[in-house]
Amino acid sequence: MRTTNFSQQELSLLNYTNLFFSTLSISSGFAVIMSYCLISNLKTYPKKLVVSMAGAELLYSIANLVNYFRHNSSCFLLNFIRDFAVISNSLWALTIACTAYNQIKHFDSGISKAYSKAFVINITAALIPPLAITLLQDLNIGPYFGDDIKY
């Protein structure tokens, strides 16, 4: 277990800050997703990418918030969800950057057809590391989730 040099007051401040920003992130994620669902003019390919990234961030923030109310048995599931959400969020950011670059270089009006493919690739790629760690844990080899990753 990792030890810190923070006082109890500093740890409390860190926890409240984390709680505040997790709640703010959840509210923002819901606002982005709800506006996309309710306003038909927003249903374009670039907005789908942003909403997908917001969904990954929302999932991470929910796991972060649930961490305050968890039991020891849920630690594994929360870490699995966090790993998935962080990787997924990064992959959506990469997808947005690649799409923007490709559209600037070679404009393609049919780019919106690529969303399904991007969705499947991003979700699959984001699931591979957490599933690999889960499998290794079940076989009692490799890292396991806890307060720190250990071998």
N, CA and C atoms as an extended XYZ file, in Angstrom:
453
Properties=species:S:1:pos:R:3:atomname:S:1:resname:S:1:resid:I:1 pbc="F F F"
N         0.839       -1.173        0.000 N   MET     1
C         0.000        0.000        0.000 CA  MET     1
C         0.885        1.238        0.000 C   MET     1
N         0.464        2.229       -0.734 N   ARG     2
C         1.233        3.451       -0.877 CA  ARG     2
C         0.943        4.372        0.301 C   ARG     2
N         1.982        5.001        0.810 N   THR     3
C         1.785        5.984        1.875 CA  THR     3
C         2.017        7.370        1.294 C   THR     3
N         1.343        8.341        1.865 N   THR     4
C         1.501        9.720        1.409 CA  THR     4
C         1.930       10.583        2.577 C   THR     4
N         2.428       11.741        2.254 N   ASN     5
C         2.824       12.697        3.274 CA  ASN     5
C         1.760       13.772        3.478 C   ASN     5
N         0.544       13.500        3.003 N   PHE     6
C        -0.531       14.464        3.170 CA  PHE     6
C        -1.126       14.368        4.561 C   PHE     6
N        -1.508       15.511        5.086 N   SER     7
C        -2.206       15.513        6.367 CA  SER     7
C        -3.655       15.088        6.121 C   SER     7
N        -4.375       14.817        7.184 N   GLN     8
C        -5.783       14.429        7.061 CA  GLN     8
C        -6.599       15.549        6.427 C   GLN     8
N        -6.286       16.776        6.751 N   GLN     9
C        -6.991       17.919        6.173 CA  GLN     9
C        -6.712       18.026        4.669 C   GLN     9
N        -5.471       17.791        4.265 N   GLU    10
C        -5.133       17.838        2.839 CA  GLU    10
C        -5.810       16.704        2.073 C   GLU    10
N        -5.849       15.521        2.659 N   LEU    11
C        -6.542       14.399        2.019 CA  LEU    11
C        -8.030       14.679        1.875 C   LEU    11
N        -8.602       15.272        2.902 N   SER    12
C       -10.015       15.632        2.852 CA  SER    12
C       -10.272       16.651        1.747 C   SER    12
N        -9.405       17.638        1.620 N   LEU    13
C        -9.533       18.640        0.559 CA  LEU    13
C        -9.409       17.992       -0.824 C   LEU    13
N        -8.473       17.078       -0.979 N   LEU    14
C        -8.320       16.359       -2.249 CA  LEU    14
C        -9.572       15.547       -2.576 C   LEU    14
N       -10.126       14.887       -1.577 N   ASN    15
C       -11.336       14.095       -1.792 CA  ASN    15
C       -12.518       14.971       -2.198 C   ASN    15
N       -12.696       16.099       -1.523 N   TYR    16
C       -13.802       16.989       -1.873 CA  TYR    16
C       -13.611       17.607       -3.256 C   TYR    16
N       -12.370       17.930       -3.609 N   THR    17
C       -12.084       18.465       -4.941 CA  THR    17
C       -12.399       17.421       -6.006 C   THR    17
N       -11.973       16.193       -5.764 N   ASN    18
C       -12.244       15.098       -6.693 CA  ASN    18
C       -13.750       14.857       -6.811 C   ASN    18
N       -14.439       14.889       -5.702 N   LEU    19
C       -15.883       14.706       -5.695 CA  LEU    19
C       -16.577       15.820       -6.486 C   LEU    19
N       -16.153       17.064       -6.288 N   PHE    20
C       -16.742       18.200       -6.992 CA  PHE    20
C       -16.546       18.072       -8.498 C   PHE    20
N       -15.312       17.801       -8.922 N   PHE    21
C       -15.045       17.748      -10.353 CA  PHE    21
C       -15.628       16.502      -11.009 C   PHE    21
N       -15.750       15.402      -10.290 N   SER    22
C       -16.427       14.227      -10.837 CA  SER    22
C       -17.903       14.529      -11.070 C   SER    22
N       -18.523       15.197      -10.109 N   THR    23
C       -19.922       15.578      -10.253 CA  THR    23
C       -20.104       16.564      -11.404 C   THR    23
N       -19.211       17.534      -11.525 N   LEU    24
C       -19.255       18.496      -12.623 CA  LEU    24
C       -19.095       17.789      -13.975 C   LEU    24
N       -18.195       16.820      -14.032 N   SER    25
C       -17.968       16.071      -15.268 CA  SER    25
C       -19.185       15.232      -15.647 C   SER    25
N       -19.831       14.636      -14.657 N   ILE    26
C       -21.042       13.856      -14.920 CA  ILE    26
C       -22.145       14.769      -15.451 C   ILE    26
N       -22.318       15.917      -14.821 N   SER    27
C       -23.334       16.876      -15.277 CA  SER    27
C       -23.050       17.331      -16.709 C   SER    27
N       -21.809       17.643      -16.997 N   SER    28
C       -21.429       18.086      -18.345 CA  SER    28
C       -21.621       16.980      -19.368 C   SER    28
N       -21.248       15.755      -19.003 N   GLY    29
C       -21.424       14.625      -19.914 CA  GLY    29
C       -22.887       14.395      -20.248 C   GLY    29
N       -23.731       14.441      -19.221 N   PHE    30
C       -25.166       14.288      -19.465 CA  PHE    30
C       -25.702       15.429      -20.330 C   PHE    30
N       -25.224       16.638      -20.113 N   ALA    31
C       -25.681       17.783      -20.909 CA  ALA    31
C       -25.303       17.606      -22.380 C   ALA    31
N       -24.086       17.157      -22.644 N   VAL    32
C       -23.647       16.939      -24.031 CA  VAL    32
C       -24.477       15.847      -24.685 C   VAL    32
N       -24.652       14.741      -23.984 N   ILE    33
C       -25.386       13.605      -24.551 CA  ILE    33
C       -26.861       13.943      -24.740 C   ILE    33
N       -27.464       14.602      -23.756 N   MET    34
C       -28.884       14.957      -23.870 CA  MET    34
C       -29.121       15.982      -24.987 C   MET    34
N       -28.240       16.957      -25.124 N   SER    35
C       -28.416       17.930      -26.199 CA  SER    35
C       -28.293       17.254      -27.554 C   SER    35
N       -27.413       16.291      -27.666 N   TYR    36
C       -27.271       15.544      -28.922 CA  TYR    36
C       -28.546       14.759      -29.229 C   TYR    36
N       -29.107       14.136      -28.204 N   CYS    37
C       -30.317       13.324      -28.396 CA  CYS    37
C       -31.557       14.175      -28.686 C   CYS    37
N       -31.639       15.340      -28.097 N   LEU    38
C       -32.853       16.155      -28.207 CA  LEU    38
C       -32.865       17.122      -29.384 C   LEU    38
N       -31.707       17.518      -29.871 N   ILE    39
C       -31.639       18.504      -30.949 CA  ILE    39
C       -31.207       17.801      -32.231 C   ILE    39
N       -32.126       17.681      -33.167 N   SER    40
C       -31.853       16.896      -34.374 CA  SER    40
C       -30.766       17.503      -35.253 C   SER    40
N       -30.562       18.810      -35.205 N   ASN    41
C       -29.524       19.445      -36.020 CA  ASN    41
C       -28.113       19.051      -35.598 C   ASN    41
N       -27.969       18.502      -34.403 N   LEU    42
C       -26.651       18.136      -33.891 CA  LEU    42
C       -26.210       16.734      -34.301 C   LEU    42
N       -27.048       15.994      -34.977 N   LYS    43
C       -26.726       14.603      -35.297 CA  LYS    43
C       -25.877       14.499      -36.556 C   LYS    43
N       -24.649       14.991      -36.438 N   THR    44
C       -23.693       14.924      -37.535 CA  THR    44
C       -22.510       14.070      -37.092 C   THR    44
N       -21.686       13.713      -38.043 N   TYR    45
C       -20.530       12.858      -37.735 CA  TYR    45
C       -19.593       13.477      -36.698 C   TYR    45
N       -19.200       14.738      -36.837 N   PRO    46
C       -18.313       15.311      -35.809 CA  PRO    46
C       -18.943       15.314      -34.416 C   PRO    46
N       -20.245       15.555      -34.352 N   LYS    47
C       -20.925       15.560      -33.053 CA  LYS    47
C       -20.991       14.154      -32.465 C   LYS    47
N       -21.140       13.136      -33.325 N   LYS    48
C       -21.131       11.750      -32.840 CA  LYS    48
C       -19.796       11.433      -32.179 C   LYS    48
N       -18.709       11.915      -32.770 N   LEU    49
C       -17.394       11.682      -32.185 CA  LEU    49
C       -17.268       12.338      -30.814 C   LEU    49
N       -17.753       13.579      -30.721 N   VAL    50
C       -17.691       14.303      -29.447 CA  VAL    50
C       -18.575       13.626      -28.401 C   VAL    50
N       -19.756       13.190      -28.797 N   VAL    51
C       -20.659       12.516      -27.861 CA  VAL    51
C       -20.054       11.186      -27.401 C   VAL    51
N       -19.392       10.481      -28.290 N   SER    52
C       -18.738        9.228      -27.903 CA  SER    52
C       -17.635        9.478      -26.883 C   SER    52
N       -16.874       10.536      -27.104 N   MET    53
C       -15.827       10.894      -26.147 CA  MET    53
C       -16.446       11.321      -24.818 C   MET    53
N       -17.547       12.067      -24.880 N   ALA    54
C       -18.248       12.486      -23.661 CA  ALA    54
C       -18.793       11.272      -22.910 C   ALA    54
N       -19.244       10.259      -23.646 N   GLY    55
C       -19.733        9.034      -23.010 CA  GLY    55
C       -18.635        8.312      -22.258 C   GLY    55
N       -17.444        8.254      -22.842 N   ALA    56
C       -16.313        7.613      -22.164 CA  ALA    56
C       -15.926        8.403      -20.909 C   ALA    56
N       -15.925        9.714      -21.022 N   GLU    57
C       -15.608       10.559      -19.867 CA  GLU    57
C       -16.675       10.429      -18.787 C   GLU    57
N       -17.932       10.333      -19.194 N   LEU    58
C       -19.033       10.149      -18.251 CA  LEU    58
C       -18.876        8.831      -17.487 C   LEU    58
N       -18.529        7.791      -18.201 N   LEU    59
C       -18.316        6.483      -17.569 CA  LEU    59
C       -17.187        6.549      -16.546 C   LEU    59
N       -16.100        7.220      -16.905 N   TYR    60
C       -14.979        7.372      -15.972 CA  TYR    60
C       -15.403        8.156      -14.732 C   TYR    60
N       -16.129        9.234      -14.938 N   SER    61
C       -16.543       10.073      -13.808 CA  SER    61
C       -17.509        9.332      -12.883 C   SER    61
N       -18.388        8.535      -13.457 N   ILE    62
C       -19.309        7.754      -12.630 CA  ILE    62
C       -18.530        6.739      -11.795 C   ILE    62
N       -17.565        6.066      -12.417 N   ALA    63
C       -16.742        5.109      -11.663 CA  ALA    63
C       -15.964        5.826      -10.570 C   ALA    63
N       -15.491        7.014      -10.864 N   ASN    64
C       -14.754        7.801       -9.883 CA  ASN    64
C       -15.655        8.211       -8.723 C   ASN    64
N       -16.883        8.589       -9.024 N   LEU    65
C       -17.829        9.000       -7.990 CA  LEU    65
C       -18.285        7.801       -7.155 C   LEU    65
N       -18.539        6.679       -7.801 N   VAL    66
C       -18.967        5.472       -7.088 CA  VAL    66
C       -17.873        4.996       -6.125 C   VAL    66
N       -16.641        5.341       -6.427 N   ASN    67
C       -15.514        4.949       -5.586 CA  ASN    67
C       -15.691        5.432       -4.143 C   ASN    67
N       -16.401        6.534       -3.949 N   TYR    68
C       -16.624        7.055       -2.595 CA  TYR    68
C       -17.595        6.194       -1.794 C   TYR    68
N       -18.404        5.407       -2.476 N   PHE    69
C       -19.438        4.626       -1.800 CA  PHE    69
C       -19.235        3.132       -1.984 C   PHE    69
N       -18.056        2.727       -2.367 N   ARG    70
C       -17.825        1.331       -2.746 CA  ARG    70
C       -17.546        0.444       -1.547 C   ARG    70
N       -17.695       -0.842       -1.828 N   HIS    71
C       -17.268       -1.880       -0.904 CA  HIS    71
C       -16.031       -2.508       -1.513 C   HIS    71
N       -15.277       -3.261       -0.751 N   ASN    72
C       -14.038       -3.847       -1.261 CA  ASN    72
C       -14.279       -4.739       -2.471 C   ASN    72
N       -15.426       -5.393       -2.550 N   SER    73
C       -15.694       -6.312       -3.654 CA  SER    73
C       -15.871       -5.576       -4.985 C   SER    73
N       -16.232       -4.292       -4.938 N   SER    74
C       -16.452       -3.552       -6.179 CA  SER    74
C       -15.185       -2.881       -6.701 C   SER    74
N       -14.093       -2.957       -5.969 N   CYS    75
C       -12.845       -2.314       -6.367 CA  CYS    75
C       -12.392       -2.818       -7.735 C   CYS    75
N       -12.470       -4.123       -7.946 N   PHE    76
C       -12.031       -4.707       -9.209 CA  PHE    76
C       -12.865       -4.175      -10.371 C   PHE    76
N       -14.181       -4.159      -10.217 N   LEU    77
C       -15.063       -3.685      -11.278 CA  LEU    77
C       -14.830       -2.204      -11.582 C   LEU    77
N       -14.673       -1.389      -10.550 N   LEU    78
C       -14.434        0.042      -10.756 CA  LEU    78
C       -13.125        0.285      -11.492 C   LEU    78
N       -12.096       -0.433      -11.151 N   ASN    79
C       -10.816       -0.270      -11.841 CA  ASN    79
C       -10.911       -0.744      -13.280 C   ASN    79
N       -11.663       -1.803      -13.521 N   PHE    80
C       -11.889       -2.282      -14.887 CA  PHE    80
C       -12.591       -1.196      -15.709 C   PHE    80
N       -13.644       -0.610      -15.136 N   ILE    81
C       -14.396        0.441      -15.834 CA  ILE    81
C       -13.515        1.663      -16.062 C   ILE    81
N       -12.733        2.043      -15.063 N   ARG    82
C       -11.840        3.193      -15.226 CA  ARG    82
C       -10.817        2.966      -16.330 C   ARG    82
N       -10.188        1.790      -16.326 N   ASP    83
C        -9.209        1.490      -17.374 CA  ASP    83
C        -9.852        1.563      -18.748 C   ASP    83
N       -11.021        0.948      -18.878 N   PHE    84
C       -11.729        0.975      -20.153 CA  PHE    84
C       -12.045        2.411      -20.568 C   PHE    84
N       -12.563        3.201      -19.637 N   ALA    85
C       -12.983        4.574      -19.951 CA  ALA    85
C       -11.797        5.452      -20.334 C   ALA    85
N       -10.683        5.319      -19.636 N   VAL    86
C        -9.499        6.127      -19.951 CA  VAL    86
C        -8.974        5.778      -21.340 C   VAL    86
N        -8.880        4.495      -21.637 N   ILE    87
C        -8.389        4.076      -22.949 CA  ILE    87
C        -9.377        4.489      -24.032 C   ILE    87
N       -10.659        4.296      -23.781 N   SER    88
C       -11.678        4.671      -24.753 CA  SER    88
C       -11.654        6.173      -25.022 C   SER    88
N       -11.552        6.966      -23.977 N   ASN    89
C       -11.496        8.414      -24.133 CA  ASN    89
C       -10.284        8.822      -24.969 C   ASN    89
N        -9.155        8.206      -24.712 N   SER    90
C        -7.946        8.499      -25.476 CA  SER    90
C        -8.105        8.106      -26.941 C   SER    90
N        -8.727        6.965      -27.177 N   LEU    91
C        -8.930        6.520      -28.556 CA  LEU    91
C        -9.908        7.423      -29.300 C   LEU    91
N       -10.945        7.916      -28.619 N   TRP    92
C       -11.865        8.847      -29.267 CA  TRP    92
C       -11.153       10.149      -29.589 C   TRP    92
N       -10.286       10.614      -28.694 N   ALA    93
C        -9.515       11.832      -28.970 CA  ALA    93
C        -8.612       11.617      -30.183 C   ALA    93
N        -7.988       10.449      -30.263 N   LEU    94
C        -7.147       10.123      -31.416 CA  LEU    94
C        -7.987       10.053      -32.694 C   LEU    94
N        -9.171        9.474      -32.601 N   THR    95
C       -10.062        9.386      -33.761 CA  THR    95
C       -10.466       10.779      -34.238 C   THR    95
N       -10.781       11.668      -33.301 N   ILE    96
C       -11.143       13.042      -33.662 CA  ILE    96
C        -9.957       13.734      -34.341 C   ILE    96
N        -8.769       13.561      -33.786 N   ALA    97
C        -7.583       14.195      -34.373 CA  ALA    97
C        -7.297       13.649      -35.775 C   ALA    97
N        -7.372       12.335      -35.945 N   CYS    98
C        -7.123       11.729      -37.262 CA  CYS    98
C        -8.185       12.148      -38.274 C   CYS    98
N        -9.432       12.200      -37.835 N   THR    99
C       -10.510       12.618      -38.728 CA  THR    99
C       -10.304       14.070      -39.168 C   THR    99
N        -9.980       14.929      -38.224 N   ALA   100
C        -9.747       16.338      -38.565 CA  ALA   100
C        -8.578       16.469      -39.536 C   ALA   100
N        -7.502       15.747      -39.281 N   TYR   101
C        -6.335       15.807      -40.157 CA  TYR   101
C        -6.679       15.313      -41.568 C   TYR   101
N        -7.370       14.180      -41.641 N   ASN   102
C        -7.732       13.625      -42.948 CA  ASN   102
C        -8.713       14.523      -43.693 C   ASN   102
N        -9.627       15.143      -42.985 N   GLN   103
C       -10.585       16.035      -43.632 CA  GLN   103
C        -9.903       17.307      -44.140 C   GLN   103
N        -8.899       17.762      -43.417 N   ILE   104
C        -8.163       18.943      -43.868 CA  ILE   104
C        -7.336       18.604      -45.115 C   ILE   104
N        -6.711       17.433      -45.094 N   LYS   105
C        -5.872       17.033      -46.225 CA  LYS   105
C        -6.681       16.635      -47.452 C   LYS   105
N        -7.664       15.782      -47.246 N   HIS   106
C        -8.476       15.253      -48.353 CA  HIS   106
C        -9.927       15.222      -47.906 C   HIS   106
N       -10.668       16.257      -48.214 N   PHE   107
C       -12.060       16.325      -47.787 CA  PHE   107
C       -12.868       15.169      -48.379 C   PHE   107
N       -13.636       14.507      -47.505 N   ASP   108
C       -14.481       13.389      -47.923 CA  ASP   108
C       -15.882       13.633      -47.383 C   ASP   108
N       -16.827       13.866      -48.262 N   SER   109
C       -18.196       14.141      -47.818 CA  SER   109
C       -18.884       12.892      -47.269 C   SER   109
N       -18.354       11.712      -47.551 N   GLY   110
C       -18.947       10.465      -47.064 CA  GLY   110
C       -18.320        9.959      -45.781 C   GLY   110
N       -17.621       10.829      -45.059 N   ILE   111
C       -16.920       10.415      -43.838 CA  ILE   111
C       -17.866        9.886      -42.768 C   ILE   111
N       -19.104       10.343      -42.770 N   SER   112
C       -20.043        9.934      -41.715 CA  SER   112
C       -20.318        8.437      -41.733 C   SER   112
N       -20.090        7.785      -42.848 N   LYS   113
C       -20.293        6.333      -42.925 CA  LYS   113
C       -19.244        5.570      -42.136 C   LYS   113
N       -18.157        6.224      -41.774 N   ALA   114
C       -17.065        5.562      -41.065 CA  ALA   114
C       -17.300        5.459      -39.559 C   ALA   114
N       -18.374        6.081      -39.045 N   TYR   115
C       -18.576        6.098      -37.592 CA  TYR   115
C       -18.746        4.697      -37.018 C   TYR   115
N       -19.524        3.848      -37.654 N   SER   116
C       -19.752        2.500      -37.129 CA  SER   116
C       -18.443        1.739      -37.012 C   SER   116
N       -17.612        1.863      -38.020 N   LYS   117
C       -16.308        1.194      -37.998 CA  LYS   117
C       -15.438        1.763      -36.875 C   LYS   117
N       -15.406        3.087      -36.735 N   ALA   118
C       -14.617        3.718      -35.676 CA  ALA   118
C       -15.125        3.304      -34.306 C   ALA   118
N       -16.443        3.209      -34.151 N   PHE   119
C       -17.033        2.813      -32.875 CA  PHE   119
C       -16.594        1.400      -32.483 C   PHE   119
N       -16.712        0.466      -33.405 N   VAL   120
C       -16.336       -0.927      -33.119 CA  VAL   120
C       -14.844       -1.036      -32.813 C   VAL   120
N       -14.013       -0.361      -33.586 N   ILE   121
C       -12.563       -0.415      -33.366 CA  ILE   121
C       -12.196        0.187      -32.011 C   ILE   121
N       -12.766        1.340      -31.681 N   ASN   122
C       -12.431        1.996      -30.412 CA  ASN   122
C       -12.887        1.190      -29.206 C   ASN   122
N       -14.090        0.676      -29.239 N   ILE   123
C       -14.594       -0.102      -28.106 CA  ILE   123
C       -13.789       -1.392      -27.953 C   ILE   123
N       -13.520       -2.066      -29.048 N   THR   124
C       -12.742       -3.306      -28.995 CA  THR   124
C       -11.335       -3.045      -28.467 C   THR   124
N       -10.683       -2.020      -28.997 N   ALA   125
C        -9.326       -1.707      -28.551 CA  ALA   125
C        -9.292       -1.272      -27.086 C   ALA   125
N       -10.325       -0.600      -26.631 N   ALA   126
C       -10.371       -0.155      -25.238 CA  ALA   126
C       -10.653       -1.305      -24.284 C   ALA   126
N       -11.286       -2.366      -24.758 N   LEU   127
C       -11.588       -3.518      -23.903 CA  LEU   127
C       -10.408       -4.481      -23.761 C   LEU   127
N        -9.498       -4.471      -24.704 N   ILE   128
C        -8.414       -5.467      -24.700 CA  ILE   128
C        -7.547       -5.398      -23.430 C   ILE   128
N        -6.982       -4.240      -23.045 N   PRO   129
C        -6.146       -4.235      -21.836 CA  PRO   129
C        -6.875       -4.646      -20.558 C   PRO   129
N        -8.085       -4.109      -20.251 N   PRO   130
C        -8.746       -4.557      -19.021 CA  PRO   130
C        -9.102       -6.048      -19.052 C   PRO   130
N        -9.504       -6.553      -20.219 N   LEU   131
C        -9.812       -7.987      -20.304 CA  LEU   131
C        -8.566       -8.837      -20.148 C   LEU   131
N        -7.446       -8.382      -20.699 N   ALA   132
C        -6.189       -9.124      -20.547 CA  ALA   132
C        -5.771       -9.167      -19.085 C   ALA   132
N        -5.902       -8.049      -18.386 N   ILE   133
C        -5.553       -8.017      -16.970 CA  ILE   133
C        -6.485       -8.925      -16.173 C   ILE   133
N        -7.773       -8.919      -16.509 N   THR   134
C        -8.734       -9.788      -15.833 CA  THR   134
C        -8.371      -11.252      -16.024 C   THR   134
N        -8.045      -11.619      -17.243 N   LEU   135
C        -7.657      -12.999      -17.531 CA  LEU   135
C        -6.395      -13.378      -16.767 C   LEU   135
N        -5.419      -12.494      -16.760 N   LEU   136
C        -4.182      -12.772      -16.026 CA  LEU   136
C        -4.441      -12.907      -14.529 C   LEU   136
N        -5.362      -12.117      -14.009 N   GLN   137
C        -5.698      -12.228      -12.587 CA  GLN   137
C        -6.361      -13.567      -12.290 C   GLN   137
N        -7.261      -13.997      -13.167 N   ASP   138
C        -7.934      -15.277      -12.964 CA  ASP   138
C        -6.950      -16.427      -12.999 C   ASP   138
N        -5.884      -16.271      -13.767 N   LEU   139
C        -4.855      -17.313      -13.856 CA  LEU   139
C        -3.767      -17.140      -12.794 C   LEU   139
N        -3.942      -16.120      -11.936 N   ASN   140
C        -2.992      -15.799      -10.869 CA  ASN   140
C        -1.602      -15.457      -11.387 C   ASN   140
N        -1.545      -14.810      -12.520 N   ILE   141
C        -0.281      -14.299      -13.040 CA  ILE   141
C        -0.501      -12.855      -13.455 C   ILE   141
N         0.556      -12.097      -13.517 N   GLY   142
C         0.436      -10.723      -13.974 CA  GLY   142
C        -0.071       -9.796      -12.892 C   GLY   142
N        -0.427       -8.587      -13.277 N   PRO   143
C        -0.842       -7.576      -12.302 CA  PRO   143
C        -2.245       -7.835      -11.765 C   PRO   143
N        -2.539       -7.272      -10.624 N   TYR   144
C        -3.896       -7.307      -10.101 CA  TYR   144
C        -4.262       -5.926       -9.605 C   TYR   144
N        -5.571       -5.673       -9.575 N   PHE   145
C        -6.042       -4.362       -9.155 CA  PHE   145
C        -6.071       -4.283       -7.646 C   PHE   145
N        -5.790       -3.150       -7.164 N   GLY   146
C        -5.854       -2.850       -5.743 CA  GLY   146
C        -5.539       -1.379       -5.591 C   GLY   146
N        -4.990       -0.998       -4.463 N   ASP   147
C        -4.596        0.396       -4.312 CA  ASP   147
C        -3.433        0.733       -5.257 C   ASP   147
N        -2.582       -0.233       -5.478 N   ASP   148
C        -1.484       -0.084       -6.428 CA  ASP   148
C        -1.486       -1.306       -7.314 C   ASP   148
N        -0.974       -1.175       -8.521 N   ILE   149
C        -0.823       -2.357       -9.368 CA  ILE   149
C         0.450       -3.062       -8.951 C   ILE   149
N         0.341       -4.334       -8.648 N   LYS   150
C         1.483       -5.127       -8.179 CA  LYS   150
C         1.616       -6.361       -9.047 C   LYS   150
N         2.765       -6.980       -8.971 N   TYR   151
C         3.009       -8.194       -9.752 CA  TYR   151
C         3.276       -9.365       -8.843 C   TYR   151
